[in-house]
mmCIF file of C-alpha atoms in Angstrom:
data_model
loop_
_atom_site.group_PDB
_atom_site.id
_atom_site.type_symbol
_atom_site.label_atom_id
_atom_site.label_comp_id
_atom_site.label_asym_id
_atom_site.label_seq_id
_atom_site.Cartn_x
_atom_site.Cartn_y
_atom_site.Cartn_z
ATOM 1 C CA UNK A 626 -1.864 -21.211 20.900
ATOM 2 C CA UNK A 627 -0.481 -19.411 23.962
ATOM 3 C CA UNK A 628 -0.770 -15.626 24.245
ATOM 4 C CA UNK A 629 2.538 -13.986 23.438
ATOM 5 C CA UNK A 630 3.820 -16.845 21.300
ATOM 6 C CA UNK A 631 4.999 -16.370 17.748
ATOM 7 C CA UNK A 632 1.771 -17.875 16.368
ATOM 8 C CA UNK A 633 -0.461 -15.691 18.548
ATOM 9 C CA UNK A 634 -2.505 -13.334 16.329
ATOM 10 C CA UNK A 635 -4.375 -11.665 19.195
ATOM 11 C CA UNK A 636 -2.473 -8.408 18.624
ATOM 12 C CA UNK A 637 -4.513 -7.943 15.432
ATOM 13 C CA UNK A 638 -7.575 -7.376 17.638
ATOM 14 C CA UNK A 639 -6.087 -4.033 18.695
ATOM 15 C CA UNK A 640 -6.684 -2.706 15.172
ATOM 16 C CA UNK A 641 -10.218 -4.026 14.727
ATOM 17 C CA UNK A 642 -13.346 -1.978 15.172
ATOM 18 C CA UNK A 643 -15.333 -3.161 18.172
ATOM 19 C CA UNK A 644 -18.801 -2.241 19.370
ATOM 20 C CA UNK A 645 -17.410 -0.907 22.663
ATOM 21 C CA UNK A 646 -17.966 2.831 23.072
ATOM 22 C CA UNK A 647 -14.944 5.091 22.986
ATOM 23 C CA UNK A 648 -14.692 8.058 25.323
ATOM 24 C CA UNK A 649 -15.279 11.259 23.400
ATOM 25 C CA UNK A 650 -11.861 12.786 24.150
ATOM 26 C CA UNK A 651 -10.103 9.639 22.821
ATOM 27 C CA UNK A 652 -12.196 9.238 19.678
ATOM 28 C CA UNK A 653 -9.808 11.056 17.339
ATOM 29 C CA UNK A 654 -6.715 9.132 18.462
ATOM 30 C CA UNK A 655 -8.093 5.588 18.140
ATOM 31 C CA UNK A 656 -7.453 3.772 14.853
ATOM 32 C CA UNK A 657 -9.692 1.010 13.598
ATOM 33 C CA UNK A 658 -8.904 -1.082 10.546
ATOM 34 C CA UNK A 659 -11.235 -3.506 8.802
ATOM 35 C CA UNK A 660 -10.312 -7.118 8.012
ATOM 36 C CA UNK A 661 -9.142 -6.304 4.465
ATOM 37 C CA UNK A 662 -6.749 -3.606 5.671
ATOM 38 C CA UNK A 663 -5.422 -5.880 8.419
ATOM 39 C CA UNK A 664 -4.943 -8.675 5.879
ATOM 40 C CA UNK A 665 -2.974 -6.419 3.485
ATOM 41 C CA UNK A 666 -0.915 -5.100 6.425
ATOM 42 C CA UNK A 667 -0.077 -8.513 7.902
ATOM 43 C CA UNK A 668 0.198 -10.313 4.529
ATOM 44 C CA UNK A 669 1.226 -7.635 2.032
ATOM 45 C CA UNK A 670 1.140 -8.677 -1.611
ATOM 46 C CA UNK A 671 3.928 -8.133 -4.131
ATOM 47 C CA UNK A 672 6.677 -7.399 -1.604
ATOM 48 C CA UNK A 673 10.222 -7.460 -2.918
ATOM 49 C CA UNK A 674 12.385 -6.024 -5.650
ATOM 50 C CA UNK A 675 12.598 -6.644 -9.402
ATOM 51 C CA UNK A 676 16.052 -7.076 -10.926
ATOM 52 C CA UNK A 677 16.364 -5.155 -14.189
ATOM 53 C CA UNK A 678 13.039 -3.391 -13.608
ATOM 54 C CA UNK A 679 11.641 -1.281 -16.425
ATOM 55 C CA UNK A 680 10.551 1.450 -14.011
ATOM 56 C CA UNK A 681 11.443 2.426 -10.433
ATOM 57 C CA UNK A 682 10.274 5.010 -7.916
ATOM 58 C CA UNK A 683 11.146 6.080 -4.401
ATOM 59 C CA UNK A 684 8.562 8.242 -2.648
ATOM 60 C CA UNK A 685 8.016 9.326 0.916
ATOM 61 C CA UNK A 686 5.935 11.427 3.259
ATOM 62 C CA UNK A 687 8.254 13.612 5.349
ATOM 63 C CA UNK A 688 5.408 14.538 7.709
ATOM 64 C CA UNK A 689 5.126 10.976 9.062
ATOM 65 C CA UNK A 690 8.302 9.233 7.877
ATOM 66 C CA UNK A 691 6.617 6.698 5.561
ATOM 67 C CA UNK A 692 8.664 5.620 2.560
ATOM 68 C CA UNK A 693 8.011 3.345 -0.415
ATOM 69 C CA UNK A 694 10.128 1.895 -3.201
ATOM 70 C CA UNK A 695 8.288 0.456 -6.188
ATOM 71 C CA UNK A 696 9.503 -1.509 -9.216
ATOM 72 C CA UNK A 697 7.545 -2.372 -12.379
ATOM 73 C CA UNK A 698 8.141 -4.715 -15.288
ATOM 74 C CA UNK A 699 6.279 -3.841 -18.494
ATOM 75 C CA UNK A 700 5.489 -5.967 -21.549
ATOM 76 C CA UNK A 701 3.239 -5.032 -24.462
ATOM 77 C CA UNK A 702 2.141 -1.882 -22.628
ATOM 78 C CA UNK A 703 0.956 -3.756 -19.512
ATOM 79 C CA UNK A 704 2.359 -4.095 -16.011
ATOM 80 C CA UNK A 705 3.396 -7.748 -15.873
ATOM 81 C CA UNK A 706 5.202 -7.585 -12.538
ATOM 82 C CA UNK A 707 5.188 -5.096 -9.707
ATOM 83 C CA UNK A 708 6.978 -5.187 -6.366
ATOM 84 C CA UNK A 709 7.333 -2.798 -3.462
ATOM 85 C CA UNK A 710 9.095 -2.267 -0.189
ATOM 86 C CA UNK A 711 7.470 0.078 2.269
ATOM 87 C CA UNK A 712 8.402 1.495 5.628
ATOM 88 C CA UNK A 713 5.433 2.886 7.460
ATOM 89 C CA UNK A 714 2.309 2.438 9.494
ATOM 90 C CA UNK A 715 -0.321 -0.269 8.891
ATOM 91 C CA UNK A 716 -2.248 2.111 6.612
ATOM 92 C CA UNK A 717 0.809 2.832 4.468
ATOM 93 C CA UNK A 718 1.713 -0.834 4.077
ATOM 94 C CA UNK A 719 -1.875 -1.941 3.372
ATOM 95 C CA UNK A 720 -2.481 0.789 0.780
ATOM 96 C CA UNK A 721 0.867 0.055 -0.896
ATOM 97 C CA UNK A 722 -0.063 -3.630 -1.086
ATOM 98 C CA UNK A 723 -3.490 -2.849 -2.542
ATOM 99 C CA UNK A 724 -2.041 -0.377 -5.057
ATOM 100 C CA UNK A 725 0.249 -3.076 -6.441
ATOM 101 C CA UNK A 726 -2.561 -5.638 -6.443
ATOM 102 C CA UNK A 727 -4.828 -3.348 -8.456
ATOM 103 C CA UNK A 728 -2.082 -2.269 -10.883
ATOM 104 C CA UNK A 729 -0.904 -5.806 -11.709
ATOM 105 C CA UNK A 730 -1.966 -6.655 -15.260
ATOM 106 C CA UNK A 731 -3.281 -3.179 -16.048
ATOM 107 C CA UNK A 732 -2.281 -1.334 -19.177
ATOM 108 C CA UNK A 733 -0.094 1.679 -18.455
ATOM 109 C CA UNK A 734 -2.979 3.982 -19.406
ATOM 110 C CA UNK A 735 -5.295 2.201 -16.937
ATOM 111 C CA UNK A 736 -2.648 2.329 -14.202
ATOM 112 C CA UNK A 737 -2.154 6.071 -14.779
ATOM 113 C CA UNK A 738 -5.851 6.585 -14.021
ATOM 114 C CA UNK A 739 -5.689 4.686 -10.712
ATOM 115 C CA UNK A 740 -6.436 7.049 -7.806
ATOM 116 C CA UNK A 741 -6.003 6.987 -4.057
ATOM 117 C CA UNK A 742 -9.808 6.797 -3.796
ATOM 118 C CA UNK A 743 -9.725 3.572 -5.849
ATOM 119 C CA UNK A 744 -7.275 2.085 -3.364
ATOM 120 C CA UNK A 745 -9.256 3.179 -0.294
ATOM 121 C CA UNK A 746 -12.462 1.802 -1.865
ATOM 122 C CA UNK A 747 -10.796 -1.536 -2.682
ATOM 123 C CA UNK A 748 -9.685 -1.810 0.948
ATOM 124 C CA UNK A 749 -13.202 -1.102 2.192
ATOM 125 C CA UNK A 750 -12.085 2.190 3.732
ATOM 126 C CA UNK A 751 -9.374 3.312 6.106
ATOM 127 C CA UNK A 752 -9.499 5.755 9.033
ATOM 128 C CA UNK A 753 -9.833 9.306 7.737
ATOM 129 C CA UNK A 754 -6.629 10.421 9.437
ATOM 130 C CA UNK A 755 -4.768 7.711 7.492
ATOM 131 C CA UNK A 756 -6.165 8.439 4.025
ATOM 132 C CA UNK A 757 -2.993 10.348 3.142
ATOM 133 C CA UNK A 758 -1.220 6.959 3.241
ATOM 134 C CA UNK A 759 -2.995 5.907 0.059
ATOM 135 C CA UNK A 760 -1.301 8.755 -1.809
ATOM 136 C CA UNK A 761 2.083 7.110 -1.410
ATOM 137 C CA UNK A 762 1.146 3.973 -3.378
ATOM 138 C CA UNK A 763 -0.439 5.929 -6.215
ATOM 139 C CA UNK A 764 2.429 8.425 -6.217
ATOM 140 C CA UNK A 765 5.016 5.655 -6.432
ATOM 141 C CA UNK A 766 3.093 3.898 -9.211
ATOM 142 C CA UNK A 767 2.809 7.099 -11.265
ATOM 143 C CA UNK A 768 6.500 7.895 -10.715
ATOM 144 C CA UNK A 769 7.562 4.364 -11.736
ATOM 145 C CA UNK A 770 5.476 4.661 -14.920
ATOM 146 C CA UNK A 771 7.100 8.045 -15.690
ATOM 147 C CA UNK A 772 10.523 6.474 -15.096
ATOM 148 C CA UNK A 773 9.636 3.644 -17.483
ATOM 149 C CA UNK A 774 8.438 6.104 -20.134
ATOM 150 C CA UNK A 775 11.602 8.209 -19.808
ATOM 151 C CA UNK A 776 13.802 5.127 -20.114
ATOM 152 C CA UNK A 777 11.795 3.913 -23.122
ATOM 153 C CA UNK A 778 12.036 7.251 -24.939
ATOM 154 C CA UNK A 779 15.833 7.247 -24.520
ATOM 155 C CA UNK A 780 16.033 3.804 -26.146
ATOM 156 C CA UNK A 781 14.096 5.005 -29.223
#
């Protein structure tokens, strides 16, 4: 594999934590992601849209420009399909991917209790200045569940 080719994954090394010391004045601006975060960023799970979804949400973070759309399909009170599309930094995409991975198969009550801390823990941590990214996935999930519940109550 030649550097700079389409199959070259060396760019991922830029996001990995290395043992090299970082100058003190640069410490706050350097981002390091673990292998799990990099995997969910480069190979996000559950990407796409669901036709005729039971619930939908669009959320964003105006402070950084991240945005997420999330669709859910519900059967017998459980999330049987979940898809998302996200525009954002590696942290936003990885946390969105993990949020959908965790929520898949959960009952709606279980999914409502999912927190941003659960997502960060499942990823093995993310840089502290990127923890706000995990709020987007949880926020979208909660909003999609509310949308589903509103739609369901109108059908009754």
